[in-house]
mmCIF file of C-alpha atoms in Angstrom:
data_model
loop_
_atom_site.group_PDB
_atom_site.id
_atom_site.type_symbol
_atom_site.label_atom_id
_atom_site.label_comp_id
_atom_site.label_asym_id
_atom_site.label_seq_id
_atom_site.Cartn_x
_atom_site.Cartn_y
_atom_site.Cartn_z
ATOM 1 C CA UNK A 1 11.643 48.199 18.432
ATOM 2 C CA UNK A 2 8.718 50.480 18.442
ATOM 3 C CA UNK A 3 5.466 49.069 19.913
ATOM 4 C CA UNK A 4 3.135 49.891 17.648
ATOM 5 C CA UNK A 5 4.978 47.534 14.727
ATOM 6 C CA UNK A 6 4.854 44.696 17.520
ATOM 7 C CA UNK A 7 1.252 45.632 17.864
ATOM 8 C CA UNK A 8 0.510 45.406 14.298
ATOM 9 C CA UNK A 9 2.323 42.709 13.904
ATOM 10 C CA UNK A 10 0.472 40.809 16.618
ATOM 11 C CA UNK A 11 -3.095 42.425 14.645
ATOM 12 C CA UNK A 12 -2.334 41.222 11.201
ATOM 13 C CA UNK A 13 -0.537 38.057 12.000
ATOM 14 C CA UNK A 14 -3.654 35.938 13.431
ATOM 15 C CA UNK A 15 -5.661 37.080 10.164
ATOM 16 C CA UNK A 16 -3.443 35.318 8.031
ATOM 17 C CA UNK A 17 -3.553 32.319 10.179
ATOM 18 C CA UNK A 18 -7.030 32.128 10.551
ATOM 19 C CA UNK A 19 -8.197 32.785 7.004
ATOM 20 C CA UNK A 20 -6.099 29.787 5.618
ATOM 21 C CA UNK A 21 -4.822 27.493 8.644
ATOM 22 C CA UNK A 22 -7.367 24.172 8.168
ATOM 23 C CA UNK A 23 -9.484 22.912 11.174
ATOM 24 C CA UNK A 24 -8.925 19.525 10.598
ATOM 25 C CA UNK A 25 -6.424 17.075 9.100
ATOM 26 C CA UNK A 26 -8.050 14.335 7.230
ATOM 27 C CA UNK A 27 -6.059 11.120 6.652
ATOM 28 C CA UNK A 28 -7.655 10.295 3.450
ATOM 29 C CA UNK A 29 -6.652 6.813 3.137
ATOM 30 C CA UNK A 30 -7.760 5.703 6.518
ATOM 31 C CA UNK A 31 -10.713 7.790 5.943
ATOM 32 C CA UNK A 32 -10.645 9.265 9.470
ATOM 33 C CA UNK A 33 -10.328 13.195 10.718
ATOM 34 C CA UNK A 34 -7.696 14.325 13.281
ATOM 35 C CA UNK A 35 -8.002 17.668 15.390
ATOM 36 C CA UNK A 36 -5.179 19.694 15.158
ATOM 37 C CA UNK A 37 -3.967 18.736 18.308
ATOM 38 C CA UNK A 38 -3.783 15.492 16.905
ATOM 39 C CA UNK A 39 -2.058 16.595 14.087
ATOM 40 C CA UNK A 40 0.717 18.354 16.382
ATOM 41 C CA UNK A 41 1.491 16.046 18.258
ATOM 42 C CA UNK A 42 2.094 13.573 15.567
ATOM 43 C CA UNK A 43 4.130 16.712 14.106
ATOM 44 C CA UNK A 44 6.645 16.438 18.060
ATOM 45 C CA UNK A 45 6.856 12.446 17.453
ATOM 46 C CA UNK A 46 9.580 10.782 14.787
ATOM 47 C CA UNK A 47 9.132 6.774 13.629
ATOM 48 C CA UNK A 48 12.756 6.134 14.800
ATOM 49 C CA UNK A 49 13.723 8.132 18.032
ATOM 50 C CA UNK A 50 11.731 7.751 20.785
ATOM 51 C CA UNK A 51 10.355 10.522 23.045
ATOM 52 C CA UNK A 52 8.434 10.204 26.260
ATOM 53 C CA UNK A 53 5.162 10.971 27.062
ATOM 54 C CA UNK A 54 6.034 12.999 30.050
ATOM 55 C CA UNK A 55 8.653 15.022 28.181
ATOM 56 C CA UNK A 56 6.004 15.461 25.322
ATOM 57 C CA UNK A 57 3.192 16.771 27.714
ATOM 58 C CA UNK A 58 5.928 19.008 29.183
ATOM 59 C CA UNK A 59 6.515 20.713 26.017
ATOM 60 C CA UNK A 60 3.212 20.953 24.948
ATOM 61 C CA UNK A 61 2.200 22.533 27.880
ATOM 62 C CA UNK A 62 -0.459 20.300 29.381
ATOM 63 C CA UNK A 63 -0.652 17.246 31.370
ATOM 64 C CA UNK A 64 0.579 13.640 31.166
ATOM 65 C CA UNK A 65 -2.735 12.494 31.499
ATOM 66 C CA UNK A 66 -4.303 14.758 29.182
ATOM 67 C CA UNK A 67 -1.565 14.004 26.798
ATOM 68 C CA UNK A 68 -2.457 10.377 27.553
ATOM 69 C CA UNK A 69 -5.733 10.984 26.548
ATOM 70 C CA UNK A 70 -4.774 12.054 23.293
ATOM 71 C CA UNK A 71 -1.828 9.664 22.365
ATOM 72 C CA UNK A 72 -4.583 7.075 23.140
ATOM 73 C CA UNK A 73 -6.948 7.970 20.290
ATOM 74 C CA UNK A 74 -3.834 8.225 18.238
ATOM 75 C CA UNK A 75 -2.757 4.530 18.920
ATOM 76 C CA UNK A 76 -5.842 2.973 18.607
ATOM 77 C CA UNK A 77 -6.335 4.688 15.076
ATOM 78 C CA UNK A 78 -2.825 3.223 14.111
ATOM 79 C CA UNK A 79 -0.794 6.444 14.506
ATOM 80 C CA UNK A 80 1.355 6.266 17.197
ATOM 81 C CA UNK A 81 3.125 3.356 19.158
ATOM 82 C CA UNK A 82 3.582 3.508 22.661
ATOM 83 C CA UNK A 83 6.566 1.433 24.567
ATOM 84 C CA UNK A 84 7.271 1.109 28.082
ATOM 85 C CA UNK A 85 11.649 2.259 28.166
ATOM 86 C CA UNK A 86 13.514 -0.645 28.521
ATOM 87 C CA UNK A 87 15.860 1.207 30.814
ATOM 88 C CA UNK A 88 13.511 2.547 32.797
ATOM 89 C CA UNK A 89 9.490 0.907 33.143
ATOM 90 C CA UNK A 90 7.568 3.962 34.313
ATOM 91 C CA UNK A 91 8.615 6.009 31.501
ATOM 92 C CA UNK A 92 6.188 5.076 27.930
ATOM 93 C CA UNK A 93 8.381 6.123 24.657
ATOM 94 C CA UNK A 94 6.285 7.506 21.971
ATOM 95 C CA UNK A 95 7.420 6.690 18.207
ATOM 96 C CA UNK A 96 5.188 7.399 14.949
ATOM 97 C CA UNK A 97 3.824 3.968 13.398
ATOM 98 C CA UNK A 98 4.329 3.897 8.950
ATOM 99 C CA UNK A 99 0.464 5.265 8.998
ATOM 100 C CA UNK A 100 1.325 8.520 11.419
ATOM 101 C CA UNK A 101 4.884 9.437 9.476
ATOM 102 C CA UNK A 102 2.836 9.090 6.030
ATOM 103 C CA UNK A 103 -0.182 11.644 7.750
ATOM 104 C CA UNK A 104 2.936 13.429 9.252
ATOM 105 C CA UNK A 105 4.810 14.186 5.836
ATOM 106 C CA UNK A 106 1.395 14.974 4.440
ATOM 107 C CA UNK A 107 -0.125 17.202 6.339
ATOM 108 C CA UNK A 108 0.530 21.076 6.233
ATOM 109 C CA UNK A 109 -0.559 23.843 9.088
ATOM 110 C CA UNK A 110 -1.876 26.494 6.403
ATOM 111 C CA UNK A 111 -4.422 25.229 3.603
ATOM 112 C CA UNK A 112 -3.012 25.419 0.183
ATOM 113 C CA UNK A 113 -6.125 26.321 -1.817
ATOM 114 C CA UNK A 114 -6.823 28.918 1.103
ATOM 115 C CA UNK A 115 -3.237 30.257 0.766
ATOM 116 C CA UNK A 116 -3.928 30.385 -3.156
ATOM 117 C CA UNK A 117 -7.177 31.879 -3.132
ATOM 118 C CA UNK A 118 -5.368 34.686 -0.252
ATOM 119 C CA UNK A 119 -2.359 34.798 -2.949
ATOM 120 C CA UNK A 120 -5.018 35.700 -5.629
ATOM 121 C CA UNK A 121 -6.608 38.457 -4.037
ATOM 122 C CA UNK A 122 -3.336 40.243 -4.505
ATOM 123 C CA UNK A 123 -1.986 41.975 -7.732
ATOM 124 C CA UNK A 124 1.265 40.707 -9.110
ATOM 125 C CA UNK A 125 3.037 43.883 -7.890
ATOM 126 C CA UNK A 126 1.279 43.358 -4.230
ATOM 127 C CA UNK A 127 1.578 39.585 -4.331
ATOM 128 C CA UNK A 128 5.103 39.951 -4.779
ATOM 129 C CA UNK A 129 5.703 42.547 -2.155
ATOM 130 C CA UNK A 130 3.735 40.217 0.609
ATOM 131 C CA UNK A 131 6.123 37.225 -0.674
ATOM 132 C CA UNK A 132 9.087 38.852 -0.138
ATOM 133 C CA UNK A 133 8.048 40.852 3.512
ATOM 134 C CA UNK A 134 7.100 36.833 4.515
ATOM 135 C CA UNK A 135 10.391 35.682 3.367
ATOM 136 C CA UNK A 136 12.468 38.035 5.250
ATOM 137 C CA UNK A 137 10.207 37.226 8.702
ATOM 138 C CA UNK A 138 10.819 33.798 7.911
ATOM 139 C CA UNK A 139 14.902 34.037 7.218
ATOM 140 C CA UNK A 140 14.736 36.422 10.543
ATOM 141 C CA UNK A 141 12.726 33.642 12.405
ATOM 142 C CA UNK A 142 15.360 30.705 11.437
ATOM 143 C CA UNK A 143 18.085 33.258 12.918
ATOM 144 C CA UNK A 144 16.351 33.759 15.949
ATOM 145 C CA UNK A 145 15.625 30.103 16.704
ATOM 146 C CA UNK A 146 19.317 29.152 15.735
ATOM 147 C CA UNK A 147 20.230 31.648 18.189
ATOM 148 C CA UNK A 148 18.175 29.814 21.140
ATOM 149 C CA UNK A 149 19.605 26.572 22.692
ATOM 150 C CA UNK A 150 17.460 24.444 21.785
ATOM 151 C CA UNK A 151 16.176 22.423 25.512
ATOM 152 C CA UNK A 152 15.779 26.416 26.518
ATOM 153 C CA UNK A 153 13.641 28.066 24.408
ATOM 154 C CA UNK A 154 10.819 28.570 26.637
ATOM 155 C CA UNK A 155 13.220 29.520 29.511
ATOM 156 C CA UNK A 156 14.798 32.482 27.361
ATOM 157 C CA UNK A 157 13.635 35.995 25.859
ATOM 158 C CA UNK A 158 14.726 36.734 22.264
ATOM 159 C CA UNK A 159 17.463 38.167 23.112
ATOM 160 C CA UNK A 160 18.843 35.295 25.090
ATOM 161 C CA UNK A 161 18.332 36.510 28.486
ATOM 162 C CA UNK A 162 16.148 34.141 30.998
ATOM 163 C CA UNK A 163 12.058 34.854 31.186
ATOM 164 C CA UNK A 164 11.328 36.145 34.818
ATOM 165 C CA UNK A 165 8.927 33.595 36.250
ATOM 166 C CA UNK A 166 9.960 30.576 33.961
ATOM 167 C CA UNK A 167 10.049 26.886 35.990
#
């Protein structure tokens, strides 16, 4: 792969994202505002199978206290249950309350009127050309994640081989 596609790839990429990705998830029937933090974590958590804080933090990449912190907010605003595990008391399950799966199935990374208004900028021609170049990233990104076991993905390169200095 030459470099300088990675390179512009890693150049373009983020000003796509930033031009349309949305600050803030608003929950418009509870009338409150979640960071998008917030929002991802709800995003890791499911309404029916539990997982645990500690495992959560891991995979987020910060703390169990900080995650703490943040599940906090998200239980006392009615988002997210927390559960001591019956089979073992010092772990605390996490599952999504009927108010966090509704934000959950609502909420979207990338603005859509931000997207459209991107998407208009661009002549049919153009617009189609972008469309298709995102689709094939996307089909080759759904390859490369089926390709990954899935507890190992931040232990392993793309091409399946283990990342020096991973814990």
């Amino acid at each position: 792969m030459p470099r300088n596609e990675v390179t512009a790839f890693l150049r373009l990429y983020p000003q796509i994202y930033f031009a349309c990705h949305r600050r803030h998830v608003r929950d418009q029937k509870a009338r409150k505002t979640l960071s998008l933090n917030q929002a991802s974590i709800l995003d890791h958590l499911d309404s029916v199978e539990p997982t645990t804080l500690r495992s959560l933090a891991r995979h987020m990449g910060v703390t169990a206290s900080t995650m703490s912190l943040n599940v906090d907010r998200l239980e006392r605003d009615g988002y997210v249950r927390r559960e001591r595990d019956r089979r073992d008391a010092r772990q605390i399950e996490l599952r999504l309350t009927d108010a966090g799966n509704r934000l959950k199935q609502q909420q979207k990374l990338l603005d859509p009127e931000l997207v459209g208004s991107l998407l208009k900028r661009l002549k049919g021609p153009d617009r189609a050309k972008a469309l298709d170049g995102l689709e094939l990233l996307a089909e080759a990104a759904t390859e490369m994640m089926a390709a990954w076991p899935m507890n190992n993905r931040r232990k392993l390169s793309p091409s399946g081989k283990p990342r020096k200095n991973t814990p």
